[in-house]
PDB file of C-alpha atoms in Angstrom:
ATOM      1  CA  ILE A   1     -41.616   4.996  -4.995  1.00 79.00           C
ATOM      2  CA  ASN A   2     -44.444   3.422  -6.981  1.00 85.00           C
ATOM      3  CA  PHE A   3     -46.653   1.641  -4.521  1.00 75.00           C
ATOM      4  CA  GLY A   4     -48.588  -1.060  -6.272  1.00 77.00           C
ATOM      5  CA  ASP A   5     -49.383   1.216  -9.231  1.00 80.00           C
ATOM      6  CA  LYS A   6     -51.862   3.018  -6.892  1.00 84.00           C
ATOM      7  CA  PHE A   7     -49.711   5.793  -5.539  1.00 88.00           C
ATOM      8  CA  ILE A   8     -46.373   7.388  -6.212  1.00 92.00           C
ATOM      9  CA  ILE A   9     -44.640   8.513  -3.053  1.00 91.00           C
ATOM     10  CA  SER A  10     -42.063  11.337  -3.097  1.00 92.00           C
ATOM     11  CA  GLY A  11     -40.070  13.537  -0.769  1.00 89.00           C
ATOM     12  CA  ASP A  12     -38.638  17.000  -1.349  1.00 86.00           C
ATOM     13  CA  GLN A  13     -35.989  19.396  -0.042  1.00 86.00           C
ATOM     14  CA  ASP A  14     -38.377  20.960   2.559  1.00 87.00           C
ATOM     15  CA  GLY A  15     -38.790  17.591   4.170  1.00 88.00           C
ATOM     16  CA  ARG A  16     -42.446  16.877   2.944  1.00 89.00           C
ATOM     17  CA  ILE A  17     -43.731  13.633   2.080  1.00 90.00           C
ATOM     18  CA  LEU A  18     -46.316  13.550  -0.796  1.00 90.00           C
ATOM     19  CA  CYS A  19     -48.632  10.818  -2.119  1.00 90.00           C
ATOM     20  CA  TRP A  20     -49.403  11.280  -5.792  1.00 91.00           C
ATOM     21  CA  ASN A  21     -52.453   9.758  -7.630  1.00 89.00           C
ATOM     22  CA  PRO A  22     -51.089   8.692 -11.005  1.00 90.00           C
ATOM     23  CA  GLU A  23     -54.541   8.928 -12.667  1.00 90.00           C
ATOM     24  CA  THR A  24     -55.412  12.523 -11.604  1.00 91.00           C
ATOM     25  CA  TYR A  25     -51.830  13.805 -11.011  1.00 90.00           C
ATOM     26  CA  GLU A  26     -52.917  15.193  -7.672  1.00 91.00           C
ATOM     27  CA  ALA A  27     -50.758  15.137  -4.662  1.00 90.00           C
ATOM     28  CA  SER A  28     -51.939  14.759  -1.047  1.00 89.00           C
ATOM     29  CA  ARG A  29     -50.188  14.849   2.242  1.00 88.00           C
ATOM     30  CA  PRO A  30     -50.142  11.922   4.600  1.00 87.00           C
ATOM     31  CA  LYS A  31     -52.677  11.999   7.562  1.00 87.00           C
ATOM     32  CA  GLY A  32     -50.751  12.905  10.643  1.00 84.00           C
ATOM     33  CA  VAL A  33     -47.013  13.636  10.633  1.00 79.00           C
ATOM     34  CA  TYR A  34     -45.936  14.376   7.086  1.00 80.00           C
ATOM     35  CA  LYS A  35     -42.815  16.636   7.329  1.00 85.00           C
ATOM     36  CA  HIS A  36     -39.134  16.163   8.405  1.00 85.00           C
ATOM     37  CA  PRO A  37     -37.373  19.231   9.735  1.00 85.00           C
ATOM     38  CA  ILE A  38     -34.981  19.149   6.814  1.00 84.00           C
ATOM     39  CA  ALA A  39     -34.773  17.465   3.260  1.00 88.00           C
ATOM     40  CA  VAL A  40     -35.925  13.847   2.717  1.00 90.00           C
ATOM     41  CA  GLN A  41     -32.930  11.741   1.896  1.00 90.00           C
ATOM     42  CA  ALA A  42     -34.419   8.277   1.527  1.00 91.00           C
ATOM     43  CA  LEU A  43     -37.665   6.385   0.871  1.00 92.00           C
ATOM     44  CA  ALA A  44     -38.202   2.630   1.251  1.00 91.00           C
ATOM     45  CA  CYS A  45     -41.281   0.461   1.377  1.00 89.00           C
ATOM     46  CA  ASN A  46     -42.526  -3.047   1.941  1.00 88.00           C
ATOM     47  CA  SER A  47     -46.065  -4.459   1.116  1.00 84.00           C
ATOM     48  CA  HIS A  48     -47.714  -2.543   3.930  1.00 84.00           C
ATOM     49  CA  SER A  49     -45.574   0.475   4.897  1.00 89.00           C
ATOM     50  CA  VAL A  50     -43.555   3.324   3.498  1.00 90.00           C
ATOM     51  CA  TYR A  51     -40.513   4.710   5.366  1.00 90.00           C
ATOM     52  CA  SER A  52     -38.889   8.136   4.997  1.00 90.00           C
ATOM     53  CA  GLY A  53     -35.533   9.186   6.364  1.00 89.00           C
ATOM     54  CA  SER A  54     -33.815  12.507   6.574  1.00 87.00           C
ATOM     55  CA  SER A  55     -30.169  13.662   6.872  1.00 82.00           C
ATOM     56  CA  ASP A  56     -30.818  14.697  10.528  1.00 83.00           C
ATOM     57  CA  GLN A  57     -31.255  10.947  11.253  1.00 82.00           C
ATOM     58  CA  SER A  58     -35.073  11.391  11.699  1.00 84.00           C
ATOM     59  CA  PHE A  59     -37.423   8.642  10.204  1.00 86.00           C
ATOM     60  CA  ILE A  60     -41.237   8.302   9.777  1.00 88.00           C
ATOM     61  CA  GLN A  61     -43.184   5.085   9.128  1.00 90.00           C
ATOM     62  CA  PHE A  62     -46.452   5.456   7.091  1.00 90.00           C
ATOM     63  CA  LYS A  63     -49.202   2.859   6.673  1.00 90.00           C
ATOM     64  CA  VAL A  64     -50.703   2.581   3.284  1.00 87.00           C
ATOM     65  CA  ASP A  65     -54.368   2.025   2.655  1.00 85.00           C
ATOM     66  CA  ASP A  66     -56.907   2.868  -0.160  1.00 83.00           C
ATOM     67  CA  GLU A  67     -56.927   6.488   0.860  1.00 81.00           C
ATOM     68  CA  GLY A  68     -53.194   6.906   0.811  1.00 85.00           C
ATOM     69  CA  LEU A  69     -50.665   7.339   3.597  1.00 88.00           C
ATOM     70  CA  THR A  70     -51.285   7.705   7.354  1.00 89.00           C
ATOM     71  CA  SER A  71     -48.200   8.187   9.721  1.00 88.00           C
ATOM     72  CA  ALA A  72     -47.833   5.279  12.044  1.00 87.00           C
ATOM     73  CA  CYS A  73     -45.576   7.006  14.437  1.00 80.00           C
ATOM     74  CA  ASP A  74     -44.421  10.375  15.724  1.00 73.00           C
ATOM     75  CA  LEU A  75     -41.197  11.729  14.127  1.00 70.00           C
ATOM     76  CA  GLU A  76     -38.400   9.497  15.441  1.00 68.00           C
ATOM     77  CA  LYS A  77     -34.777  10.595  15.751  1.00 67.00           C
ATOM     78  CA  LYS A  78     -32.047   8.177  16.417  1.00 64.00           C
ATOM     79  CA  HIS A  79     -28.382   8.920  16.886  1.00 58.00           C
ATOM     80  CA  SER A  80     -25.754   6.894  15.176  1.00 58.00           C
ATOM     81  CA  SER A  81     -22.069   6.907  14.799  1.00 55.00           C
ATOM     82  CA  VAL A  82     -19.684   5.312  12.228  1.00 53.00           C
ATOM     83  CA  ILE A  83     -16.576   3.653  13.727  1.00 55.00           C
TER      84      ILE A  83
END
């Protein structure tokens, strides 16, 4: 996800969330919770937050500021079923 041309947000197979600086090509981890137990499956954002989801049905919300990402909650896990 390109967040306002300031950061590029990515997830990986190990469940980590990374915040890339497109000018320096350096990656940093968010402050607080930054890793799912298993691979990141989805990323979404709005003008203030980034959300990551994993295939174990966990999700993390991150707030975005000039320094990068900060987790806004603990790792949340919700159970769902398809009918």
